[in-house]
Amino acid sequence: MAMLSAVSPATADNEAVFQAPLSASDAPPSPVTSIQAKDITRHTIALAWQAPERANGVILEYEVKYYEKDQNERSYRIIKTTSRHTDIKGLTALTSYVFHVRARTAAGYGDFSAPFEFMTNSVPAPIIGDGANSTVLLVSVVGSVVLLIILISAFVISRRRNKYSKAKQDADEEKHLHQGVRIYVDPFTYEDPNQAVREFAKEIDASCIKIEKVIGIGEFGEVCSGRLKMPGKREICVAIKTLKAGYTDKQRRDFLSEASIMGQFDHPNIIHLEGVVTKCKPVMIITEYMENGSLDAFLRKNDGRFTVIQLVGILRGIASGMKYLSDMSYVHRDVAARNILVNSNLVCKVSDFGMSRVLEDDPEAAYTTRGGKIPIRWTAPEAIAYRKFTSASDVWSYGIVMWEVMSYGERPYWDMSNQDVIKAIDEGYRLPPPMDCPVALHQLMLDCWQRERADRPKFGQIVNMLDKLIRNPSTLKRTGGKDYATRRSNPSLLEPGSPEPCPSAGTVDDWLRDIGMERYSDNFTAAGYTSPEGVVHMTQEDMARIGIAVATHQNKILSSVQGMLSQMQQMQGRMVPV
Ligand code: ACK
């Protein structure tokens, strides 16, 4: 166990510091106790609240946390404001929302208020007064009906255009929400990056930190585990990233940029920044401690030990963290299992933020012909080709993380060279489903690996999809079978292997039941589609011909058919062409 001597260990003196009574300015503000809704419309609630009874200093800002009452509290949104009121916009009509408010002073955040619940309205604010004459009313009603027809037609047309037209709607909605949700601020836009550190990271006194052991090496220095005991708070385990001696100004800036970025996030699936030590050496970044370390190593150590539901829970957590980041307009660029940390409760948190550093630090990152350093196997083609990094390229990488998780930490594309990976992807090949991977999950991976980035799902949709699978575990039962077990020891990706018999995918009836489309069983039977092999080549026209008229049902069945086809092809020893 290595002890670093540069930081004072917990001595009797330090203990005395911990136990000293808090002065008013050390104590965070007391909780906000009352929140009122001053005005409510279909999509907006105007909130106002009282200052906390004991501010214990100057209140620098308030944080409003809110979420739909019926949704998981984890998918909350945050708005920060310096005043005691704010308009919460972009809400869904006729929906109950829960709000909490807390105040921040120089001593940090106080506790959140108790929950306050308000419901949005169901009708738009009236535009016709009581005295309006019936002609105006009639015109308005006719106008509304025409508008409704136009909207419905537009909706149907856009639904038909591509399966992620809903994605577009969600994206538009998200854009609105951006007006209410804080957007990530790039610390390098500050003239003085130290200012960003001061703004987003709390300075911690080195005497509060006890370093216990070195757990790894980062680009800038050792990563250690230890304990943090802040005045008035209980002692917690922390991870401590240190900046090694002899650093340049640029290295110090790059090192601390990670804290300036992390400090802007507050989400259960994003690694939490406790603070920084910048006033003495070594300079340190202190984060929550994640007992199980990096996800890739953790999975390899626990090969085969989790249930599918546990694995999907892991994926759901990561997707939720990524949704939060994309909502804040933060593009990670290096989403990979090695950059996800796991705690003792199997909660996964996205980590490894930073600017230029992110890719420099990553041993997987390789130089491209254009000079950038990129982790090829995890990166979307447009990001490799012309550095177009977006939340959609993060979705591609997330698909690779899904594959890593379902294969318990296997290396994507095994021992293929980076150049071969780029070529295979360009030719339309995709990773096959890992052993025992539910078809629905492999289909989601394939969706994340759509060549057109606009066709990839948004993180919000991925979270919804995973929630649906978790709620209906029977949808996770259908897998490609065990034949794939051989692939792990002898992956021959691009060589067509000797054709194997197709795996039994059950009956067409079973399959339709799995995807919730059993109402069409008779249509399939009557048209002679009695085996999965017969179904996989069906087209949209075939669907219409056998009497499936609803576009959403056609899409659902077709997307499942595509997954089934890819299953069969990978069973024949090939990577999946799309
Ligand atoms: O796989 P690991 O044990 O998890 O090895 C790496 C190492 O430090 C170098 O990055 C571990 N590590 C990084 N941050 C944390 C953290 N917050 N909690 C626990 N381990 C961490 C990582």
Coordinates of C-alpha atoms and ligand atoms in Angstrom, one line a residue:
M1 CA 0.0 0.0 0.0
A2 CA 1.7 3.2 -1.1
M3 CA 1.3 6.3 1.0
L4 CA 1.9 9.7 -0.7
S5 CA 3.7 11.9 1.7
A6 CA 3.0 15.2 -0.1
V7 CA -0.4 15.4 1.4
S8 CA -0.8 15.6 5.1
P9 CA -2.2 12.4 6.5
A10 CA -5.0 12.7 9.0
T11 CA -3.2 13.7 12.2
A12 CA -4.6 14.6 15.5
D13 CA -4.5 18.2 14.4
N14 CA -6.6 17.4 11.4
E15 CA -9.1 15.6 13.5
A16 CA -9.4 18.8 15.6
V17 CA -10.2 20.7 12.4
F18 CA -12.9 18.2 11.5
Q19 CA -14.6 18.6 14.8
A20 CA -14.4 22.3 15.2
P21 CA -17.9 23.8 15.5
L22 CA -19.1 25.3 12.2
S23 CA -19.0 29.0 11.8
A24 CA -22.1 30.5 10.1
S25 CA -20.1 30.9 6.8
D26 CA -19.0 27.3 6.9
A27 CA -22.5 26.0 7.1
P28 CA -24.5 25.6 4.0
P29 CA -27.9 27.3 3.8
S30 CA -30.9 25.7 5.4
P31 CA -33.5 24.1 3.1
V32 CA -36.0 26.1 1.2
T33 CA -39.3 25.4 2.9
S34 CA -42.0 26.7 0.5
I35 CA -42.5 26.6 -3.2
Q36 CA -45.5 28.2 -5.0
A37 CA -46.8 27.9 -8.5
K38 CA -47.6 31.5 -9.5
D39 CA -49.0 30.6 -13.0
I40 CA -49.7 27.4 -14.7
T41 CA -50.3 26.8 -18.4
R42 CA -50.3 23.6 -20.5
H43 CA -46.5 23.6 -20.9
T44 CA -45.2 26.0 -18.4
I45 CA -45.2 26.4 -14.6
A46 CA -44.0 29.7 -13.1
L47 CA -42.5 28.8 -9.7
A48 CA -41.5 31.1 -6.9
W49 CA -40.1 30.3 -3.4
Q50 CA -39.0 31.9 -0.2
A51 CA -35.3 32.3 0.7
P52 CA -34.1 29.7 3.2
E53 CA -34.6 30.6 6.9
R54 CA -30.9 30.5 7.6
A55 CA -28.9 31.5 4.5
N56 CA -25.6 31.5 6.5
G57 CA -24.1 33.7 3.8
V58 CA -24.8 35.3 0.5
I59 CA -27.0 33.1 -1.7
L60 CA -25.2 32.7 -5.0
E61 CA -27.8 30.7 -6.8
Y62 CA -30.8 28.4 -6.5
E63 CA -31.1 25.0 -8.1
V64 CA -34.5 23.7 -9.1
K65 CA -34.8 20.0 -9.6
Y66 CA -37.9 18.6 -11.2
Y67 CA -39.3 15.5 -12.8
E68 CA -42.5 13.9 -13.9
K69 CA -44.3 12.4 -10.9
D70 CA -44.9 9.1 -12.7
Q71 CA -41.4 8.8 -14.0
N72 CA -38.4 7.6 -12.3
E73 CA -36.9 10.3 -10.1
R74 CA -33.6 9.6 -11.7
S75 CA -34.5 11.3 -14.9
Y76 CA -34.8 14.7 -13.4
R77 CA -33.9 18.1 -14.9
I78 CA -32.1 21.0 -13.2
I79 CA -32.5 24.7 -13.7
K80 CA -30.2 27.2 -12.0
T81 CA -31.2 30.7 -11.3
T82 CA -30.0 33.6 -9.2
S83 CA -33.6 34.8 -8.5
R84 CA -36.3 33.3 -6.3
H85 CA -38.5 32.5 -9.2
T86 CA -38.3 30.8 -12.6
D87 CA -40.5 29.6 -15.4
I88 CA -40.2 25.9 -16.0
K89 CA -40.9 25.5 -19.8
G90 CA -41.4 22.6 -22.2
L91 CA -43.6 20.6 -19.8
T92 CA -46.2 18.0 -21.0
A93 CA -49.8 19.1 -20.7
L94 CA -51.9 17.6 -17.9
T95 CA -49.0 16.0 -16.2
S96 CA -48.0 16.2 -12.5
Y97 CA -44.5 17.4 -11.8
V98 CA -42.5 17.2 -8.6
F99 CA -40.2 20.2 -7.7
H100 CA -37.4 20.6 -5.2
V101 CA -35.4 23.8 -4.7
R102 CA -32.1 24.3 -2.9
A103 CA -29.8 27.3 -2.3
R104 CA -26.1 27.6 -2.7
T105 CA -23.7 29.9 -0.9
A106 CA -19.9 29.9 -0.8
A107 CA -20.2 27.0 1.7
G108 CA -21.9 24.9 -0.9
Y109 CA -25.4 23.7 -1.4
G110 CA -28.0 23.4 1.3
D111 CA -30.4 20.4 1.3
F112 CA -33.2 20.3 -1.2
S113 CA -36.7 21.3 -0.1
A114 CA -39.3 18.7 0.5
P115 CA -41.1 17.8 -2.8
F116 CA -43.8 20.2 -4.1
E117 CA -46.2 18.9 -6.7
F118 CA -48.0 20.8 -9.4
M119 CA -49.9 19.7 -12.5
T120 CA -49.9 21.4 -15.9
N121 CA -53.1 22.4 -17.5
S122 CA -55.0 20.5 -20.1
V123 CA -56.3 23.3 -22.4
P124 CA -54.5 26.2 -23.9
A125 CA -55.2 29.6 -22.3
P126 CA -58.6 30.8 -23.7
I127 CA -58.3 32.9 -26.7
I128 CA -62.0 33.7 -27.0
G129 CA -63.5 35.7 -24.2
D130 CA -66.9 35.1 -22.8
G131 CA -68.6 37.6 -25.1
A132 CA -67.1 36.2 -28.3
N133 CA -69.7 35.7 -31.0
S134 CA -70.5 32.3 -32.5
T135 CA -69.0 33.1 -35.9
V136 CA -65.6 33.7 -34.3
L137 CA -66.1 30.4 -32.4
L138 CA -67.1 28.5 -35.6
V139 CA -64.2 29.9 -37.6
S140 CA -61.9 29.0 -34.7
V141 CA -63.3 25.4 -34.5
V142 CA -63.1 24.9 -38.2
G143 CA -59.6 26.3 -38.2
S144 CA -58.6 23.9 -35.4
V145 CA -60.0 20.9 -37.2
V146 CA -58.1 21.9 -40.4
L147 CA -55.0 22.4 -38.4
L148 CA -55.5 19.1 -36.7
I149 CA -55.9 17.3 -40.0
I150 CA -52.7 19.0 -41.3
L151 CA -50.9 18.0 -38.2
I152 CA -52.1 14.4 -38.3
S153 CA -51.2 14.1 -42.0
A154 CA -47.7 15.6 -41.4
F155 CA -47.3 13.2 -38.5
V156 CA -48.3 10.1 -40.5
I157 CA -46.1 11.2 -43.5
S158 CA -43.1 11.8 -41.2
R159 CA -43.6 8.5 -39.4
R160 CA -43.5 6.7 -42.8
R161 CA -40.3 8.5 -43.8
N162 CA -38.1 6.7 -41.3
K163 CA -38.4 4.8 -38.2
Y164 CA -36.8 7.5 -36.1
S165 CA -39.2 10.2 -37.2
K166 CA -40.3 10.0 -33.6
A167 CA -36.7 10.7 -32.8
K168 CA -36.9 13.9 -34.7
Q169 CA -40.0 15.0 -32.7
D170 CA -38.2 14.1 -29.5
A171 CA -35.2 16.0 -30.6
D172 CA -37.3 19.1 -31.4
E173 CA -38.9 18.8 -28.0
E174 CA -35.4 18.4 -26.4
K175 CA -34.4 21.6 -28.2
H176 CA -37.2 23.4 -26.4
L177 CA -36.1 21.9 -23.2
H178 CA -32.7 23.2 -23.8
Q179 CA -34.2 26.6 -23.3
G180 CA -34.9 25.6 -19.7
V181 CA -32.0 23.3 -19.0
R182 CA -28.5 24.4 -18.3
I183 CA -26.1 23.9 -21.2
Y184 CA -22.5 22.8 -20.5
V185 CA -19.9 25.6 -20.6
D186 CA -16.6 24.8 -22.3
P187 CA -14.0 25.8 -19.7
F188 CA -11.6 26.7 -22.6
T189 CA -14.0 29.5 -23.6
Y190 CA -12.9 31.3 -20.4
E191 CA -10.1 33.8 -20.9
D192 CA -8.7 32.5 -17.6
P193 CA -9.4 28.7 -17.3
N194 CA -8.6 29.0 -13.6
Q195 CA -11.8 31.1 -13.4
A196 CA -13.8 28.1 -14.7
V197 CA -12.2 25.9 -12.0
R198 CA -13.2 28.4 -9.3
E199 CA -16.7 28.6 -10.7
F200 CA -17.4 24.9 -11.2
A201 CA -15.2 23.1 -8.6
K202 CA -15.1 23.5 -4.9
E203 CA -11.6 24.1 -3.4
I204 CA -10.9 21.5 -0.8
D205 CA -8.4 22.0 2.0
A206 CA -5.7 19.3 1.6
S207 CA -5.9 18.6 5.3
C208 CA -9.4 17.1 4.7
I209 CA -7.9 14.4 2.5
K210 CA -6.2 11.2 3.5
I211 CA -4.5 9.3 0.6
E212 CA -4.5 5.5 1.2
K213 CA -3.3 3.7 -1.9
V214 CA -2.4 4.1 -5.5
I215 CA -5.0 2.4 -7.7
G216 CA -3.8 3.4 -11.2
I217 CA -1.8 5.7 -13.4
G218 CA -3.4 8.4 -15.5
E219 CA -1.8 10.7 -18.1
F220 CA -1.1 13.4 -15.5
G221 CA -0.1 11.3 -12.6
E222 CA -1.2 8.7 -10.1
V223 CA -4.8 7.9 -9.3
C224 CA -5.3 7.0 -5.6
S225 CA -8.1 6.0 -3.3
G226 CA -8.5 7.7 0.0
R227 CA -10.9 9.4 2.4
L228 CA -12.4 12.9 2.5
K229 CA -13.6 14.4 5.7
M230 CA -15.1 17.8 5.2
P231 CA -16.1 19.9 8.2
G232 CA -19.6 19.1 9.2
K233 CA -19.9 16.1 6.9
R234 CA -19.3 12.4 7.3
E235 CA -16.1 10.9 6.1
I236 CA -16.4 9.4 2.6
C237 CA -14.2 7.2 0.3
V238 CA -12.9 9.1 -2.6
A239 CA -10.7 8.7 -5.7
I240 CA -7.9 11.2 -6.0
K241 CA -6.3 12.1 -9.3
T242 CA -3.0 13.8 -8.8
L243 CA -0.9 16.0 -11.1
K244 CA 2.7 14.9 -11.1
A245 CA 5.5 17.3 -10.3
G246 CA 7.2 19.2 -13.0
Y247 CA 4.0 20.0 -15.0
T248 CA 3.7 22.8 -17.5
D249 CA 1.0 25.5 -17.3
K250 CA -0.8 23.8 -20.2
Q251 CA -0.7 20.4 -18.4
R252 CA -2.1 22.0 -15.2
R253 CA -4.9 23.7 -17.3
D254 CA -5.7 20.5 -19.2
F255 CA -5.7 18.4 -16.0
L256 CA -8.0 20.8 -14.2
S257 CA -10.3 21.2 -17.2
E258 CA -11.7 17.7 -16.3
A259 CA -12.8 19.1 -12.9
S260 CA -14.4 22.2 -14.6
I261 CA -16.4 19.9 -16.8
M262 CA -17.3 17.3 -14.2
G263 CA -18.3 20.0 -11.7
Q264 CA -21.1 21.2 -14.1
F265 CA -22.8 17.8 -13.9
D266 CA -25.1 16.4 -11.3
H267 CA -26.6 13.1 -12.2
P268 CA -26.6 9.6 -10.6
N269 CA -24.9 8.1 -13.7
I270 CA -22.2 10.7 -14.0
I271 CA -19.1 10.5 -11.8
H272 CA -19.5 13.1 -9.0
L273 CA -16.8 15.7 -8.4
E274 CA -16.2 16.4 -4.7
G275 CA -13.7 19.2 -5.4
V276 CA -10.1 20.2 -6.2
V277 CA -7.0 21.0 -4.4
T278 CA -5.2 23.7 -6.3
K279 CA -3.7 25.8 -3.5
C280 CA -1.0 23.3 -2.6
K281 CA 0.9 20.5 -4.2
P282 CA 0.2 18.0 -5.6
V283 CA -2.8 19.5 -7.4
M284 CA -5.6 17.1 -7.1
I285 CA -9.1 16.2 -8.4
I286 CA -11.3 14.5 -5.9
T287 CA -14.2 12.4 -7.0
E288 CA -16.6 9.9 -5.5
Y289 CA -15.0 6.4 -5.1
M290 CA -16.3 3.6 -7.3
E291 CA -15.5 0.4 -5.6
N292 CA -15.6 -1.9 -8.7
G293 CA -13.3 0.3 -10.9
S294 CA -13.6 0.4 -14.7
L295 CA -16.5 -1.4 -16.3
D296 CA -14.4 -3.3 -18.9
A297 CA -12.1 -4.9 -16.3
F298 CA -15.0 -5.5 -14.0
L299 CA -17.0 -7.4 -16.6
R300 CA -14.0 -9.5 -17.6
K301 CA -13.5 -10.4 -14.0
N302 CA -17.1 -11.5 -13.7
D303 CA -17.6 -13.2 -17.0
G304 CA -21.1 -14.9 -17.2
R305 CA -22.1 -14.0 -13.6
F306 CA -25.0 -11.6 -14.3
T307 CA -28.5 -12.0 -15.4
V308 CA -29.6 -10.4 -18.6
I309 CA -31.8 -8.0 -16.6
Q310 CA -28.7 -6.9 -14.5
L311 CA -26.8 -6.3 -17.8
V312 CA -29.7 -4.3 -19.2
G313 CA -29.8 -2.4 -15.9
I314 CA -26.1 -1.5 -16.4
L315 CA -26.8 -0.4 -20.0
R316 CA -29.8 1.7 -18.8
G317 CA -27.7 3.5 -16.3
I318 CA -25.1 4.4 -18.8
A319 CA -27.7 5.5 -21.3
S320 CA -29.3 7.7 -18.7
G321 CA -26.0 9.4 -17.9
M322 CA -25.4 9.9 -21.6
K323 CA -28.9 11.3 -22.1
Y324 CA -28.1 13.8 -19.4
L325 CA -24.8 14.8 -21.1
S326 CA -26.5 15.2 -24.5
D327 CA -29.3 17.2 -23.0
M328 CA -26.6 19.5 -21.7
S329 CA -25.0 19.6 -25.2
Y330 CA -21.9 17.9 -24.0
V331 CA -20.3 15.5 -26.4
H332 CA -18.0 13.0 -24.7
R333 CA -16.1 11.6 -27.7
D334 CA -14.6 8.6 -25.8
V335 CA -17.6 6.5 -24.6
A336 CA -16.2 3.1 -23.9
A337 CA -16.5 0.5 -21.1
R338 CA -13.0 1.5 -19.9
N339 CA -14.3 5.0 -19.2
I340 CA -17.3 3.9 -17.2
L341 CA -16.9 3.2 -13.5
V342 CA -18.9 0.8 -11.4
N343 CA -19.7 1.2 -7.7
S344 CA -20.5 -1.5 -5.1
N345 CA -24.2 -1.4 -6.0
L346 CA -23.5 -2.1 -9.7
V347 CA -24.4 1.5 -10.6
C348 CA -22.4 2.6 -13.6
K349 CA -21.2 6.2 -14.0
V350 CA -19.8 7.9 -17.1
S351 CA -16.3 9.3 -16.3
D352 CA -13.2 10.6 -18.0
F353 CA -14.1 14.1 -19.0
G354 CA -11.6 16.5 -20.3
M355 CA -10.6 18.4 -23.4
S356 CA -7.6 17.6 -25.5
R357 CA -6.7 15.2 -22.8
V358 CA -9.5 12.7 -23.3
L359 CA -8.1 11.1 -26.5
E360 CA -4.5 11.7 -25.7
D361 CA -4.9 9.7 -22.5
D362 CA -6.7 6.8 -24.1
P363 CA -4.4 3.8 -24.9
E364 CA -7.0 2.8 -27.5
A365 CA -6.7 6.1 -29.4
A366 CA -4.7 5.8 -32.6
Y367 CA -3.6 8.5 -35.0
T368 CA -5.7 8.9 -38.1
T369 CA -4.5 10.0 -41.5
R370 CA -5.9 13.4 -40.6
G371 CA -3.6 13.6 -37.6
G372 CA -6.2 13.3 -34.8
K373 CA -6.0 10.7 -32.2
I374 CA -9.2 8.5 -32.1
P375 CA -10.2 5.2 -30.5
I376 CA -11.2 3.8 -33.9
R377 CA -13.2 0.8 -32.7
W378 CA -15.5 2.9 -30.6
T379 CA -15.9 5.8 -33.0
A380 CA -18.6 6.6 -35.6
P381 CA -17.4 6.7 -39.2
E382 CA -18.1 10.5 -39.6
A383 CA -16.0 11.2 -36.5
I384 CA -13.1 9.2 -37.9
A385 CA -13.4 10.6 -41.4
Y386 CA -13.9 14.3 -40.7
R387 CA -14.0 14.7 -36.9
K388 CA -17.7 15.2 -36.8
F389 CA -18.2 14.5 -33.1
T390 CA -21.8 14.9 -31.9
S391 CA -24.2 13.2 -29.5
A392 CA -25.1 11.0 -32.5
S393 CA -21.4 9.8 -32.7
D394 CA -21.6 9.2 -28.9
V395 CA -24.7 7.0 -29.6
W396 CA -22.5 5.0 -32.0
S397 CA -19.9 4.5 -29.3
Y398 CA -22.7 3.7 -26.8
G399 CA -23.7 0.8 -29.2
I400 CA -20.1 -0.5 -28.9
V401 CA -20.4 -0.3 -25.1
M402 CA -23.6 -2.3 -25.3
W403 CA -21.7 -4.9 -27.2
E404 CA -18.8 -4.8 -24.7
V405 CA -21.3 -5.3 -21.8
M406 CA -23.2 -8.1 -23.4
S407 CA -20.0 -9.9 -24.3
Y408 CA -18.5 -9.4 -20.7
G409 CA -15.7 -7.1 -21.8
E410 CA -14.7 -8.7 -25.1
R411 CA -12.6 -6.5 -27.4
P412 CA -14.7 -5.1 -30.2
Y413 CA -13.7 -6.5 -33.5
W414 CA -11.3 -8.8 -31.7
D415 CA -7.8 -8.8 -33.2
M416 CA -8.8 -7.0 -36.5
S417 CA -6.5 -4.1 -37.3
N418 CA -7.9 -0.6 -37.1
Q419 CA -7.7 -0.3 -40.8
D420 CA -9.7 -3.5 -41.3
V421 CA -12.3 -2.3 -38.9
I422 CA -12.7 1.0 -40.8
K423 CA -12.9 -0.9 -44.1
A424 CA -15.5 -3.5 -42.8
I425 CA -17.7 -0.7 -41.3
D426 CA -17.5 1.2 -44.6
E427 CA -18.6 -2.0 -46.4
G428 CA -21.6 -2.2 -44.2
Y429 CA -20.5 -5.0 -41.8
R430 CA -21.4 -4.7 -38.1
L431 CA -20.5 -6.7 -35.0
P432 CA -22.7 -9.8 -34.5
P433 CA -24.6 -10.4 -31.3
P434 CA -22.5 -11.6 -28.5
M435 CA -23.3 -15.1 -27.1
D436 CA -26.8 -15.3 -25.5
C437 CA -27.5 -11.6 -26.4
P438 CA -31.2 -11.0 -26.7
V439 CA -32.2 -10.1 -30.3
A440 CA -33.8 -6.9 -29.1
L441 CA -30.5 -5.7 -27.7
H442 CA -28.5 -6.5 -30.8
Q443 CA -31.2 -4.7 -32.8
L444 CA -30.7 -1.7 -30.7
M445 CA -26.9 -1.9 -31.2
L446 CA -27.5 -2.1 -35.0
D447 CA -29.7 1.0 -34.7
C448 CA -26.8 2.9 -32.9
W449 CA -24.5 1.8 -35.8
Q450 CA -26.6 3.3 -38.6
R451 CA -24.4 4.9 -41.1
E452 CA -26.6 8.0 -41.3
R453 CA -26.2 9.7 -38.0
A454 CA -29.8 11.2 -38.2
D455 CA -31.1 7.6 -38.3
R456 CA -29.5 6.6 -35.0
P457 CA -31.8 6.7 -31.9
K458 CA -31.4 9.6 -29.4
F459 CA -30.2 8.7 -25.9
G460 CA -33.7 9.5 -24.6
Q461 CA -35.2 6.9 -26.9
I462 CA -32.5 4.3 -25.9
V463 CA -33.4 4.8 -22.2
N464 CA -37.1 4.4 -23.0
M465 CA -36.4 1.3 -25.0
L466 CA -34.3 -0.3 -22.3
D467 CA -37.0 0.6 -19.7
K468 CA -39.5 -1.2 -21.8
L469 CA -37.3 -4.3 -22.1
I470 CA -36.8 -4.2 -18.3
R471 CA -40.5 -4.0 -17.7
N472 CA -41.2 -6.9 -20.1
P473 CA -38.5 -9.4 -19.5
S474 CA -40.1 -11.9 -21.8
T475 CA -38.9 -9.7 -24.7
L476 CA -35.3 -10.4 -23.6
K477 CA -35.8 -14.2 -23.9
R478 CA -35.2 -14.6 -27.6
T479 CA -31.5 -14.9 -28.3
G480 CA -29.4 -16.2 -31.2
G481 CA -28.8 -19.4 -29.4
K482 CA -25.6 -20.9 -28.0
D483 CA -24.0 -21.8 -31.4
Y484 CA -22.2 -18.5 -31.2
A485 CA -20.1 -19.8 -28.3
T486 CA -17.5 -20.8 -30.8
R487 CA -17.0 -17.3 -32.1
R488 CA -15.3 -16.2 -28.9
S489 CA -12.4 -18.6 -29.3
N490 CA -12.3 -18.5 -33.1
P491 CA -13.8 -15.4 -34.5
S492 CA -13.6 -15.4 -38.2
L493 CA -15.3 -12.2 -39.0
L494 CA -15.3 -11.5 -42.7
E495 CA -14.6 -14.9 -44.1
P496 CA -17.9 -16.5 -44.9
G497 CA -17.9 -19.7 -42.9
S498 CA -19.5 -23.0 -43.9
P499 CA -23.2 -22.4 -43.7
E500 CA -24.7 -23.7 -40.5
P501 CA -28.3 -24.5 -40.1
C502 CA -30.2 -21.5 -38.9
P503 CA -30.8 -21.3 -35.2
S504 CA -34.3 -22.2 -34.1
A505 CA -36.0 -18.9 -33.5
G506 CA -39.1 -20.6 -32.4
T507 CA -42.4 -20.4 -34.3
V508 CA -43.6 -17.3 -36.1
D509 CA -46.4 -17.2 -33.5
D510 CA -43.8 -17.1 -30.6
W511 CA -41.9 -14.4 -32.4
L512 CA -45.0 -12.2 -33.0
R513 CA -45.9 -12.6 -29.4
D514 CA -42.4 -11.6 -28.3
I515 CA -42.7 -8.4 -30.2
G516 CA -46.3 -7.7 -29.1
M517 CA -47.7 -8.3 -32.6
E518 CA -49.5 -11.6 -32.1
R519 CA -52.7 -10.0 -33.4
Y520 CA -51.2 -10.7 -36.9
S521 CA -50.6 -14.4 -36.3
D522 CA -53.5 -15.3 -38.6
N523 CA -52.4 -13.0 -41.3
F524 CA -48.9 -14.7 -41.4
T525 CA -50.3 -18.2 -41.3
A526 CA -52.9 -17.4 -44.0
A527 CA -50.2 -16.0 -46.3
G528 CA -48.0 -19.1 -45.8
Y529 CA -45.3 -17.5 -43.6
T530 CA -44.9 -20.4 -41.1
S531 CA -41.2 -20.4 -40.4
P532 CA -38.7 -17.6 -39.3
E533 CA -36.6 -18.4 -42.4
G534 CA -39.6 -17.5 -44.6
V535 CA -40.3 -14.2 -42.7
V536 CA -36.8 -12.7 -42.8
H537 CA -37.0 -11.6 -46.4
M538 CA -40.3 -9.9 -46.1
T539 CA -40.6 -6.3 -47.3
Q540 CA -42.9 -3.4 -46.4
E541 CA -45.0 -4.3 -49.5
D542 CA -45.3 -7.9 -48.3
M543 CA -46.6 -6.6 -44.9
A544 CA -49.3 -4.5 -46.6
R545 CA -50.2 -7.4 -48.9
I546 CA -50.9 -9.7 -46.0
G547 CA -53.1 -7.1 -44.3
I548 CA -50.8 -5.2 -41.9
A549 CA -51.9 -1.7 -42.8
V550 CA -50.7 0.3 -39.7
A551 CA -47.3 1.9 -40.5
T552 CA -46.0 1.7 -37.0
H553 CA -46.8 -2.0 -36.9
Q554 CA -45.1 -2.6 -40.2
N555 CA -42.0 -0.8 -38.9
K556 CA -41.9 -2.7 -35.7
I557 CA -42.2 -6.0 -37.5
L558 CA -39.6 -5.0 -40.1
S559 CA -37.1 -3.9 -37.6
S560 CA -37.5 -7.2 -35.8
V561 CA -37.2 -9.0 -39.1
Q562 CA -33.9 -7.2 -39.8
G563 CA -32.6 -8.3 -36.4
M564 CA -33.6 -11.9 -37.1
L565 CA -31.9 -11.8 -40.5
S566 CA -28.7 -10.5 -38.9
Q567 CA -28.8 -13.3 -36.3
M568 CA -29.1 -15.9 -39.1
Q569 CA -26.2 -14.3 -41.0
Q570 CA -23.9 -14.2 -38.1
M571 CA -24.6 -17.8 -37.4
Q572 CA -23.2 -18.5 -40.8
G573 CA -19.9 -17.0 -39.6
R574 CA -20.0 -13.5 -41.0
M575 CA -20.1 -10.1 -39.6
V576 CA -23.5 -8.6 -40.0
P577 CA -24.0 -6.7 -43.2
V578 CA -26.6 -4.0 -42.9
Ligands
ACK1 O1 -10.0 -0.3 -13.5 P1 -9.6 0.6 -12.4 O2 -9.4 0.0 -11.0 O3 -10.5 1.9 -12.3 O4 -8.2 1.4 -12.8 C1 -8.5 2.7 -13.2 C2 -7.5 3.6 -12.6 O5 -8.1 4.3 -11.6 C3 -6.8 4.6 -13.6 O6 -7.8 5.4 -14.1 C4 -9.4 3.8 -11.4 N1 -10.3 4.9 -11.1 C5 -10.4 6.1 -11.7 N2 -11.3 6.8 -11.1 C6 -11.9 6.1 -10.1 C7 -12.9 6.3 -9.1 N3 -13.6 7.4 -9.1 N4 -13.1 5.3 -8.3 C8 -12.5 4.2 -8.3 N5 -11.5 3.9 -9.2 C9 -11.2 4.8 -10.1 C10 -9.8 3.1 -12.6

